[in-house]
Amino acid sequence: MEFKISKAFISELEQLIQTQNDPQLEVVLNDMHHADIAEILDELDFDDATYIFRVLDSEKTSEILLELEDDLRENILSRLSPKEIAEEIDELNTDDAADIIAELSKSRKEEVISELLDVEHAKDIVDLLRYDEDTAGGLMGKELIKVNENWSVLTCVKEMRLQAENVSKVYSVYVVDDENRLKGRLSLKDLLTTSTKTHISDIYIRKINFVSVDIEDVEVARIMQKYDLDAIPVVDEMGCLVGLITIDDVIDVIKDEADQDYQLAAGITQDIETNDSIFELTKARLPWLIIGMLIEIVASFVLKTNQGAFQKYSTLIIFVPLLSATAGNIGVQASAIVVQGLANGTLKEFSRQYFSKEIAVAMISGTIISLFLFSYHSFMYQQYQVGLAISISIIVVILFAATLGTLVPLFLHKNKIDPAIATGPFITTTNDVFGIILYFGIAQLILGY
């Protein structure tokens, strides 16, 4: 059953903190899931959250630390001594520990690392800090089980028992050679059903998925999603096994990427949260609003130059909002499908077959919409020539919007720019302006004004 925070529960905790009733606080919180405690701490002020953090043991608080909102975690860490932070880090897996330490200042990093009790753990963390956070190296952890291809099954089992003491969950057993180069993986079934004298080289599976340390994290997520993997090993430039990426890390990458794409599609230029300052929120949202305004000024000039036509054919102006909205919707629909295809790997580059399909969809949609508009205009206004101009214009504008919506994301992707930009204000405002230009251009040809 999902935990729900109530005002009464928060008040109870605040009372226990105020009276410094640490034993009762431990009774109340120790059996709760670390994610629920993190949610509770987000509801408290910084002083009370820090107090609870110090009351609970490091085994519990280390997991809580990973679930906290960035601002609260930063504030709590700033109030802990390097030794106290090191106690938290000692309880975490290397990938999570490296993420926490990476948030600290350079001087604090060195102080915390020097306080770590487990020297090997500290070395692994320092090694992980070398990699960019958006790469497989920055995503991986050092906890894994590996065996040498030259070992016997008996030796293998003994070594696995020793290694498993430092690993919370075993995803796979990986096989390496004497130089630590990844060779394959070992089936537990084969290990249990084979003679103890058999060499690992005779039974391990040579076909294995892996990634290199410098590959982008989103590509790692795509590969794991494609092959339905719970974990994937990471190798360096020499093919040596250096780490392991697990599914929980990839879920975070997918979530972060989805959040970023959603914000880009809404015309937000940088990552923001609801608790960011007014200045940060404005800075992220204003650029595309200004760009959109400047582009729409072009549309206003087009409307101004066609004022004479409005006096003679008044219904032309009535359908401008409809035309703009339809062009924007068609463009966003087309670009959204392309961006989705690029993200999940079903579309890697320009495809003549897909482009033809999109144009066909636009043509059918445009024809249906134009026939409806012509019928509606003819019935309401009995101006058949104007209705024809509007109907033909809507087909042309829809075809243009579909073309732009399909090609722009592909162009951005080819030039290493996030194509999600193309699903937001850029497409809607661009289609709006060009739609109006095409609309009045076609109307002028047909009506001759």
Short mmCIF file of C-alpha atoms in Angstrom, two decimals:
data_model
loop_
_atom_site.label_atom_id
_atom_site.label_comp_id
_atom_site.label_asym_id
_atom_site.label_seq_id
_atom_site.Cartn_x
_atom_site.Cartn_y
_atom_site.Cartn_z
CA MET A 1 0.00 0.00 0.00
CA GLU A 2 1.37 3.41 -0.99
CA PHE A 3 2.32 5.71 1.88
CA LYS A 4 0.39 8.99 2.13
CA ILE A 5 1.65 12.00 4.09
CA SER A 6 -0.89 13.70 6.37
CA LYS A 7 -0.70 17.00 8.22
CA ALA A 8 -1.25 15.13 11.49
CA PHE A 9 1.76 12.89 10.81
CA ILE A 10 4.00 15.87 9.97
CA SER A 11 2.85 17.62 13.15
CA GLU A 12 3.69 14.50 15.17
CA LEU A 13 7.21 14.40 13.71
CA GLU A 14 7.76 18.11 14.37
CA GLN A 15 6.71 17.59 17.98
CA LEU A 16 9.14 14.68 18.39
CA ILE A 17 11.94 16.80 16.87
CA GLN A 18 11.12 19.74 19.13
CA THR A 19 11.27 17.53 22.25
CA GLN A 20 14.34 15.70 20.87
CA ASN A 21 12.62 12.35 21.36
CA ASP A 22 15.12 10.43 19.22
CA PRO A 23 14.08 6.88 20.31
CA GLN A 24 10.47 7.52 19.28
CA LEU A 25 11.58 9.09 15.99
CA GLU A 26 13.52 5.93 15.20
CA VAL A 27 10.50 3.77 16.07
CA VAL A 28 8.28 5.82 13.76
CA LEU A 29 10.67 6.01 10.80
CA ASN A 30 12.90 2.93 10.84
CA ASP A 31 10.34 0.58 9.32
CA MET A 32 9.39 3.00 6.57
CA HIS A 33 10.73 2.80 3.01
CA HIS A 34 13.57 5.22 2.30
CA ALA A 35 11.60 6.80 -0.59
CA ASP A 36 8.72 7.59 1.81
CA ILE A 37 11.10 9.14 4.35
CA ALA A 38 12.61 11.28 1.58
CA GLU A 39 9.11 12.50 0.73
CA ILE A 40 8.56 13.36 4.39
CA LEU A 41 11.84 15.29 4.60
CA ASP A 42 10.79 17.36 1.59
CA GLU A 43 7.76 18.51 3.62
CA LEU A 44 9.85 19.62 6.61
CA ASP A 45 12.05 22.69 6.92
CA PHE A 46 15.81 22.28 6.46
CA ASP A 47 16.60 22.21 10.19
CA ASP A 48 14.06 19.49 10.98
CA ALA A 49 15.06 17.44 7.92
CA THR A 50 18.72 17.61 8.93
CA TYR A 51 17.84 16.62 12.50
CA ILE A 52 16.05 13.47 11.32
CA PHE A 53 18.92 12.73 8.98
CA ARG A 54 21.33 12.70 11.93
CA VAL A 55 19.05 10.55 14.11
CA LEU A 56 18.76 7.65 11.66
CA ASP A 57 21.70 5.33 10.95
CA SER A 58 23.81 5.67 7.81
CA GLU A 59 22.50 2.48 6.25
CA LYS A 60 19.06 4.08 6.13
CA THR A 61 20.00 7.68 5.40
CA SER A 62 22.34 6.79 2.53
CA GLU A 63 19.35 5.46 0.57
CA ILE A 64 17.23 8.45 1.60
CA LEU A 65 19.93 10.80 0.29
CA LEU A 66 19.46 9.47 -3.25
CA GLU A 67 15.72 10.13 -3.20
CA LEU A 68 15.81 13.74 -1.98
CA GLU A 69 15.11 16.76 -4.16
CA ASP A 70 18.35 18.41 -5.32
CA ASP A 71 17.95 21.54 -3.20
CA LEU A 72 17.24 19.64 0.01
CA ARG A 73 20.10 17.18 -0.57
CA GLU A 74 22.51 20.05 -1.24
CA ASN A 75 21.38 21.82 1.93
CA ILE A 76 21.68 18.71 4.10
CA LEU A 77 25.13 17.87 2.72
CA SER A 78 26.27 21.42 3.45
CA ARG A 79 25.37 20.88 7.12
CA LEU A 80 27.18 17.55 7.44
CA SER A 81 30.88 17.23 8.16
CA PRO A 82 33.14 15.44 5.62
CA LYS A 83 33.30 12.47 8.00
CA GLU A 84 29.48 12.29 8.24
CA ILE A 85 29.15 12.45 4.46
CA ALA A 86 31.80 9.73 4.14
CA GLU A 87 29.74 7.50 6.45
CA GLU A 88 26.82 7.87 4.03
CA ILE A 89 29.02 7.24 1.00
CA ASP A 90 30.47 4.05 2.52
CA GLU A 91 26.96 2.55 2.47
CA LEU A 92 26.26 3.31 -1.20
CA ASN A 93 27.12 1.52 -4.41
CA THR A 94 29.94 3.17 -6.32
CA ASP A 95 27.75 4.73 -9.02
CA ASP A 96 25.41 6.35 -6.49
CA ALA A 97 28.36 7.39 -4.31
CA ALA A 98 30.07 9.05 -7.29
CA ASP A 99 26.86 10.94 -8.13
CA ILE A 100 26.66 12.35 -4.60
CA ILE A 101 30.33 13.32 -4.42
CA ALA A 102 30.16 14.95 -7.87
CA GLU A 103 27.72 17.50 -6.41
CA LEU A 104 30.28 18.70 -3.85
CA SER A 105 32.88 21.42 -4.30
CA LYS A 106 36.42 20.34 -5.20
CA SER A 107 37.76 20.88 -1.68
CA ARG A 108 34.83 19.02 -0.08
CA LYS A 109 35.27 16.13 -2.52
CA GLU A 110 38.87 15.63 -1.42
CA GLU A 111 37.95 15.86 2.26
CA VAL A 112 35.12 13.34 1.94
CA ILE A 113 37.18 10.87 -0.11
CA SER A 114 40.00 11.04 2.45
CA GLU A 115 37.50 10.08 5.18
CA LEU A 116 36.24 6.93 3.39
CA LEU A 117 37.10 3.82 5.38
CA ASP A 118 37.05 1.34 2.49
CA VAL A 119 40.13 2.14 0.38
CA GLU A 120 39.02 0.00 -2.58
CA HIS A 121 35.60 1.62 -2.50
CA ALA A 122 37.27 5.05 -2.55
CA LYS A 123 39.48 4.08 -5.52
CA ASP A 124 36.45 2.91 -7.48
CA ILE A 125 34.59 6.15 -6.79
CA VAL A 126 37.57 8.27 -7.85
CA ASP A 127 37.79 6.23 -11.05
CA LEU A 128 34.11 6.85 -11.83
CA LEU A 129 34.48 10.59 -11.27
CA ARG A 130 36.79 10.74 -14.31
CA TYR A 131 33.91 10.11 -16.72
CA ASP A 132 31.38 12.60 -18.05
CA GLU A 133 28.05 12.16 -16.30
CA ASP A 134 26.18 11.75 -19.62
CA THR A 135 28.23 8.74 -20.74
CA ALA A 136 28.19 5.04 -19.94
CA GLY A 137 31.27 5.60 -17.77
CA GLY A 138 29.43 8.19 -15.70
CA LEU A 139 26.42 5.89 -15.42
CA MET A 140 28.10 2.61 -14.50
CA GLY A 141 28.92 1.10 -11.12
CA LYS A 142 31.86 -1.08 -10.16
CA GLU A 143 29.85 -3.77 -8.37
CA LEU A 144 29.75 -6.93 -10.50
CA ILE A 145 30.74 -10.60 -10.53
CA LYS A 146 33.49 -11.67 -12.94
CA VAL A 147 35.42 -14.90 -13.40
CA ASN A 148 38.50 -15.89 -15.38
CA GLU A 149 38.03 -18.11 -18.43
CA ASN A 150 40.94 -20.29 -17.26
CA TRP A 151 39.42 -21.14 -13.89
CA SER A 152 37.74 -24.43 -13.15
CA VAL A 153 34.11 -24.47 -12.07
CA LEU A 154 35.19 -25.19 -8.48
CA THR A 155 37.57 -22.21 -8.37
CA CYS A 156 34.92 -20.10 -10.04
CA VAL A 157 32.32 -20.84 -7.33
CA LYS A 158 34.81 -20.02 -4.55
CA GLU A 159 35.76 -16.70 -6.15
CA MET A 160 32.13 -15.79 -6.81
CA ARG A 161 31.30 -16.25 -3.13
CA LEU A 162 34.05 -13.81 -2.17
CA GLN A 163 32.98 -11.22 -4.75
CA ALA A 164 29.29 -11.52 -3.88
CA GLU A 165 29.96 -10.10 -0.40
CA ASN A 166 30.30 -6.63 -1.96
CA VAL A 167 27.46 -6.95 -4.47
CA SER A 168 23.86 -6.34 -3.40
CA LYS A 169 22.32 -7.96 -6.50
CA VAL A 170 23.83 -10.36 -9.03
CA TYR A 171 22.58 -9.71 -12.59
CA SER A 172 25.06 -11.86 -14.53
CA VAL A 173 28.42 -13.52 -14.16
CA TYR A 174 30.92 -12.10 -16.65
CA VAL A 175 33.91 -13.93 -18.08
CA VAL A 176 37.27 -12.21 -18.67
CA ASP A 177 40.73 -13.29 -19.77
CA ASP A 178 44.03 -12.75 -17.93
CA GLU A 179 44.14 -9.10 -19.14
CA ASN A 180 40.57 -8.47 -17.85
CA ARG A 181 39.17 -8.28 -21.40
CA LEU A 182 35.48 -9.16 -21.56
CA LYS A 183 34.95 -12.54 -23.25
CA GLY A 184 31.33 -13.42 -22.48
CA ARG A 185 28.94 -14.40 -19.72
CA LEU A 186 28.34 -17.49 -17.64
CA SER A 187 25.02 -19.28 -17.27
CA LEU A 188 24.27 -20.21 -13.66
CA LYS A 189 22.50 -23.31 -14.93
CA ASP A 190 25.65 -24.45 -16.75
CA LEU A 191 27.71 -23.66 -13.68
CA LEU A 192 25.49 -25.81 -11.44
CA THR A 193 25.14 -28.74 -13.83
CA THR A 194 28.77 -29.04 -14.96
CA SER A 195 31.60 -31.00 -13.38
CA THR A 196 33.66 -28.97 -10.89
CA LYS A 197 36.80 -29.79 -12.89
CA THR A 198 35.48 -28.29 -16.13
CA HIS A 199 37.13 -25.07 -17.26
CA ILE A 200 35.01 -21.97 -17.66
CA SER A 201 36.36 -21.52 -21.20
CA ASP A 202 34.45 -24.67 -22.20
CA ILE A 203 31.01 -23.54 -21.00
CA TYR A 204 30.71 -19.76 -21.09
CA ILE A 205 28.47 -17.95 -23.60
CA ARG A 206 30.51 -15.88 -26.04
CA LYS A 207 27.70 -13.78 -27.47
CA ILE A 208 27.14 -10.81 -25.19
CA ASN A 209 25.86 -7.24 -25.41
CA PHE A 210 28.16 -4.54 -24.04
CA VAL A 211 28.86 -0.81 -24.38
CA SER A 212 32.00 1.31 -24.31
CA VAL A 213 32.68 3.87 -21.57
CA ASP A 214 32.33 6.90 -23.86
CA ILE A 215 28.95 6.05 -25.42
CA GLU A 216 26.11 8.48 -24.55
CA ASP A 217 23.76 7.45 -21.74
CA VAL A 218 20.66 7.80 -23.96
CA GLU A 219 22.21 5.32 -26.41
CA VAL A 220 22.81 2.91 -23.52
CA ALA A 221 19.14 3.22 -22.60
CA ARG A 222 18.10 2.55 -26.20
CA ILE A 223 20.26 -0.59 -26.40
CA MET A 224 18.98 -1.97 -23.09
CA GLN A 225 15.41 -1.25 -24.13
CA LYS A 226 15.90 -2.88 -27.53
CA TYR A 227 17.36 -6.11 -26.12
CA ASP A 228 15.25 -6.09 -22.91
CA LEU A 229 18.30 -6.14 -20.63
CA ASP A 230 18.36 -5.80 -16.85
CA ALA A 231 22.06 -4.91 -16.94
CA ILE A 232 24.84 -4.35 -19.47
CA PRO A 233 28.63 -4.52 -18.97
CA VAL A 234 30.89 -1.59 -19.85
CA VAL A 235 34.33 -1.93 -21.44
CA ASP A 236 37.16 0.57 -21.97
CA GLU A 237 39.11 1.31 -25.15
CA MET A 238 41.08 -1.95 -24.74
CA GLY A 239 37.95 -4.06 -24.29
CA CYS A 240 38.61 -4.51 -20.57
CA LEU A 241 35.61 -4.93 -18.27
CA VAL A 242 35.39 -1.76 -16.14
CA GLY A 243 31.81 -1.60 -14.85
CA LEU A 244 28.14 -2.47 -15.05
CA ILE A 245 25.03 -0.41 -15.84
CA THR A 246 21.78 -1.62 -14.28
CA ILE A 247 18.16 -1.05 -15.24
CA ASP A 248 17.45 1.37 -12.35
CA ASP A 249 20.13 3.74 -13.67
CA VAL A 250 18.67 3.56 -17.17
CA ILE A 251 15.15 4.32 -15.95
CA ASP A 252 16.50 7.57 -14.50
CA VAL A 253 18.10 8.41 -17.87
CA ILE A 254 14.86 7.72 -19.75
CA LYS A 255 12.90 9.86 -17.28
CA ASP A 256 15.38 12.74 -17.49
CA GLU A 257 15.43 12.59 -21.29
CA ALA A 258 11.63 12.53 -21.45
CA ASP A 259 11.43 15.53 -19.10
CA GLN A 260 13.97 17.43 -21.18
CA ASP A 261 12.19 16.65 -24.46
CA TYR A 262 8.86 17.67 -22.96
CA GLN A 263 10.29 21.02 -21.88
CA LEU A 264 11.97 21.59 -25.23
CA ALA A 265 8.71 20.82 -26.99
CA ALA A 266 7.07 23.48 -24.82
CA GLY A 267 9.71 26.04 -25.77
CA ILE A 268 11.67 25.87 -22.50
CA THR A 269 15.38 26.27 -23.17
CA GLN A 270 16.85 24.69 -20.03
CA ASP A 271 15.98 22.19 -17.31
CA ILE A 272 13.74 23.74 -14.67
CA GLU A 273 11.76 22.53 -11.67
CA THR A 274 8.60 23.88 -10.05
CA ASN A 275 10.62 25.05 -7.04
CA ASP A 276 13.06 27.12 -9.14
CA SER A 277 13.16 30.88 -8.66
CA ILE A 278 11.04 33.32 -10.70
CA PHE A 279 14.22 34.51 -12.43
CA GLU A 280 15.23 30.97 -13.47
CA LEU A 281 11.73 30.15 -14.71
CA THR A 282 11.55 33.38 -16.72
CA LYS A 283 15.04 32.92 -18.18
CA ALA A 284 14.14 29.44 -19.40
CA ARG A 285 10.82 30.41 -20.96
CA LEU A 286 11.34 33.91 -22.35
CA PRO A 287 13.72 33.22 -25.31
CA TRP A 288 11.24 31.22 -27.39
CA LEU A 289 8.45 33.65 -26.54
CA ILE A 290 10.55 36.50 -27.96
CA ILE A 291 11.53 34.45 -31.02
CA GLY A 292 7.88 33.55 -31.58
CA MET A 293 6.87 37.19 -31.29
CA LEU A 294 9.47 38.27 -33.86
CA ILE A 295 8.36 35.59 -36.31
CA GLU A 296 4.69 36.52 -35.84
CA ILE A 297 5.54 40.16 -36.68
CA VAL A 298 6.20 38.89 -40.22
CA ALA A 299 2.65 37.50 -40.26
CA SER A 300 1.31 40.87 -39.19
CA PHE A 301 3.01 42.54 -42.19
CA VAL A 302 1.39 40.00 -44.52
CA LEU A 303 -2.01 40.78 -43.04
CA LYS A 304 -1.35 44.51 -43.38
CA THR A 305 -0.50 44.24 -47.09
CA ASN A 306 -3.77 42.40 -47.71
CA GLN A 307 -6.10 44.91 -46.05
CA GLY A 308 -7.67 45.75 -49.39
CA ALA A 309 -8.68 42.14 -49.91
CA PHE A 310 -10.48 42.07 -46.55
CA GLN A 311 -12.77 44.88 -47.67
CA LYS A 312 -13.69 43.09 -50.86
CA TYR A 313 -13.62 39.49 -49.55
CA SER A 314 -14.36 39.83 -45.84
CA THR A 315 -14.52 36.07 -45.19
CA LEU A 316 -10.81 35.68 -45.98
CA ILE A 317 -9.86 37.18 -42.62
CA ILE A 318 -12.42 35.00 -40.77
CA PHE A 319 -10.57 31.81 -41.71
CA VAL A 320 -7.04 33.02 -40.84
CA PRO A 321 -7.17 31.68 -37.23
CA LEU A 322 -8.45 28.32 -38.49
CA LEU A 323 -5.68 28.13 -41.08
CA SER A 324 -2.97 29.01 -38.52
CA ALA A 325 -4.26 26.48 -35.98
CA THR A 326 -4.54 23.69 -38.56
CA ALA A 327 -1.04 24.33 -39.92
CA GLY A 328 0.40 24.35 -36.40
CA ASN A 329 -1.39 21.14 -35.42
CA ILE A 330 -0.36 19.28 -38.57
CA GLY A 331 3.26 20.37 -38.13
CA VAL A 332 3.39 19.37 -34.48
CA GLN A 333 1.80 15.99 -35.22
CA ALA A 334 4.30 15.25 -38.01
CA SER A 335 7.34 16.37 -36.01
CA ALA A 336 6.21 14.52 -32.85
CA ILE A 337 6.07 11.20 -34.73
CA VAL A 338 9.52 11.79 -36.27
CA VAL A 339 11.05 12.75 -32.90
CA GLN A 340 9.53 9.65 -31.33
CA GLY A 341 10.95 7.49 -34.13
CA LEU A 342 14.41 9.01 -33.69
CA ALA A 343 14.22 8.45 -29.93
CA ASN A 344 13.25 4.76 -30.08
CA GLY A 345 15.42 3.92 -33.07
CA THR A 346 12.64 3.05 -35.54
CA LEU A 347 13.71 6.03 -37.67
CA LYS A 348 17.42 6.80 -37.94
CA GLU A 349 17.60 9.16 -40.92
CA PHE A 350 15.60 10.51 -43.83
CA SER A 351 13.42 7.79 -45.35
CA ARG A 352 11.76 8.40 -48.70
CA GLN A 353 9.20 5.73 -47.88
CA TYR A 354 8.21 7.35 -44.59
CA PHE A 355 8.22 10.84 -46.10
CA SER A 356 5.89 9.66 -48.88
CA LYS A 357 3.60 8.13 -46.27
CA GLU A 358 3.48 11.38 -44.29
CA ILE A 359 2.70 13.40 -47.42
CA ALA A 360 -0.06 10.94 -48.31
CA VAL A 361 -1.58 11.32 -44.85
CA ALA A 362 -1.38 15.11 -45.17
CA MET A 363 -2.98 14.99 -48.63
CA ILE A 364 -5.90 12.87 -47.45
CA SER A 365 -6.40 14.99 -44.31
CA GLY A 366 -6.13 18.23 -46.31
CA THR A 367 -8.63 17.05 -48.90
CA ILE A 368 -11.21 16.07 -46.28
CA ILE A 369 -10.76 19.35 -44.38
CA SER A 370 -10.86 21.45 -47.58
CA LEU A 371 -14.06 19.77 -48.79
CA PHE A 372 -15.67 20.46 -45.45
CA LEU A 373 -14.56 24.11 -45.53
CA PHE A 374 -15.75 24.60 -49.10
CA SER A 375 -19.16 23.16 -48.24
CA TYR A 376 -19.42 25.24 -45.08
CA HIS A 377 -18.31 28.48 -46.79
CA SER A 378 -20.61 27.92 -49.77
CA PHE A 379 -23.58 27.26 -47.49
CA MET A 380 -22.92 30.20 -45.16
CA TYR A 381 -21.73 32.88 -47.59
CA GLN A 382 -22.55 31.70 -51.14
CA GLN A 383 -19.13 32.98 -52.32
CA TYR A 384 -17.96 29.94 -54.26
CA GLN A 385 -14.77 31.45 -55.68
CA VAL A 386 -13.62 32.60 -52.24
CA GLY A 387 -14.53 29.18 -50.82
CA LEU A 388 -12.42 27.58 -53.56
CA ALA A 389 -9.46 29.82 -52.70
CA ILE A 390 -9.75 28.94 -49.01
CA SER A 391 -10.10 25.21 -49.73
CA ILE A 392 -7.10 25.03 -52.06
CA SER A 393 -5.05 27.12 -49.62
CA ILE A 394 -5.75 24.74 -46.74
CA ILE A 395 -4.53 21.75 -48.76
CA VAL A 396 -1.30 23.53 -49.73
CA VAL A 397 -0.71 24.78 -46.18
CA ILE A 398 -1.27 21.30 -44.71
CA LEU A 399 1.16 19.76 -47.20
CA PHE A 400 3.74 22.45 -46.37
CA ALA A 401 3.27 21.97 -42.60
CA ALA A 402 3.64 18.19 -42.87
CA THR A 403 6.80 18.58 -44.98
CA LEU A 404 8.34 21.05 -42.53
CA GLY A 405 7.30 18.96 -39.52
CA THR A 406 8.92 15.86 -41.02
CA LEU A 407 12.14 17.32 -42.38
CA VAL A 408 13.13 19.79 -39.64
CA PRO A 409 13.56 17.17 -36.86
CA LEU A 410 15.60 14.99 -39.24
CA PHE A 411 17.80 17.95 -40.16
CA LEU A 412 18.35 18.84 -36.49
CA HIS A 413 19.14 15.23 -35.62
CA LYS A 414 21.66 14.97 -38.45
CA ASN A 415 23.40 18.10 -37.16
CA LYS A 416 23.55 16.79 -33.55
CA ILE A 417 20.81 19.13 -32.28
CA ASP A 418 18.01 17.73 -30.12
CA PRO A 419 15.08 17.29 -32.57
CA ALA A 420 12.58 17.80 -29.75
CA ILE A 421 13.04 21.53 -30.35
CA ALA A 422 11.08 21.04 -33.58
CA THR A 423 7.91 19.89 -31.78
CA GLY A 424 7.39 23.18 -29.97
CA PRO A 425 7.00 26.88 -30.77
CA PHE A 426 9.45 26.71 -33.69
CA ILE A 427 7.15 24.53 -35.78
CA THR A 428 3.91 26.25 -34.77
CA THR A 429 5.13 29.81 -35.37
CA THR A 430 6.99 28.95 -38.60
CA ASN A 431 3.97 27.15 -40.03
CA ASP A 432 1.77 30.03 -38.89
CA VAL A 433 3.78 32.60 -40.84
CA PHE A 434 4.33 30.55 -44.00
CA GLY A 435 0.73 29.36 -43.86
CA ILE A 436 -0.53 32.94 -43.95
CA ILE A 437 1.87 33.82 -46.80
CA LEU A 438 0.69 30.82 -48.84
CA TYR A 439 -2.95 31.49 -47.96
CA PHE A 440 -2.99 35.04 -49.30
CA GLY A 441 -0.71 34.18 -52.19
CA ILE A 442 -3.13 31.52 -53.45
CA ALA A 443 -6.14 33.73 -52.72
CA GLN A 444 -4.58 36.52 -54.81
CA LEU A 445 -3.98 34.13 -57.73
CA ILE A 446 -7.54 32.83 -57.71
CA LEU A 447 -9.43 36.01 -56.83
CA GLY A 448 -7.15 38.40 -58.71
CA TYR A 449 -7.27 41.27 -56.19
#
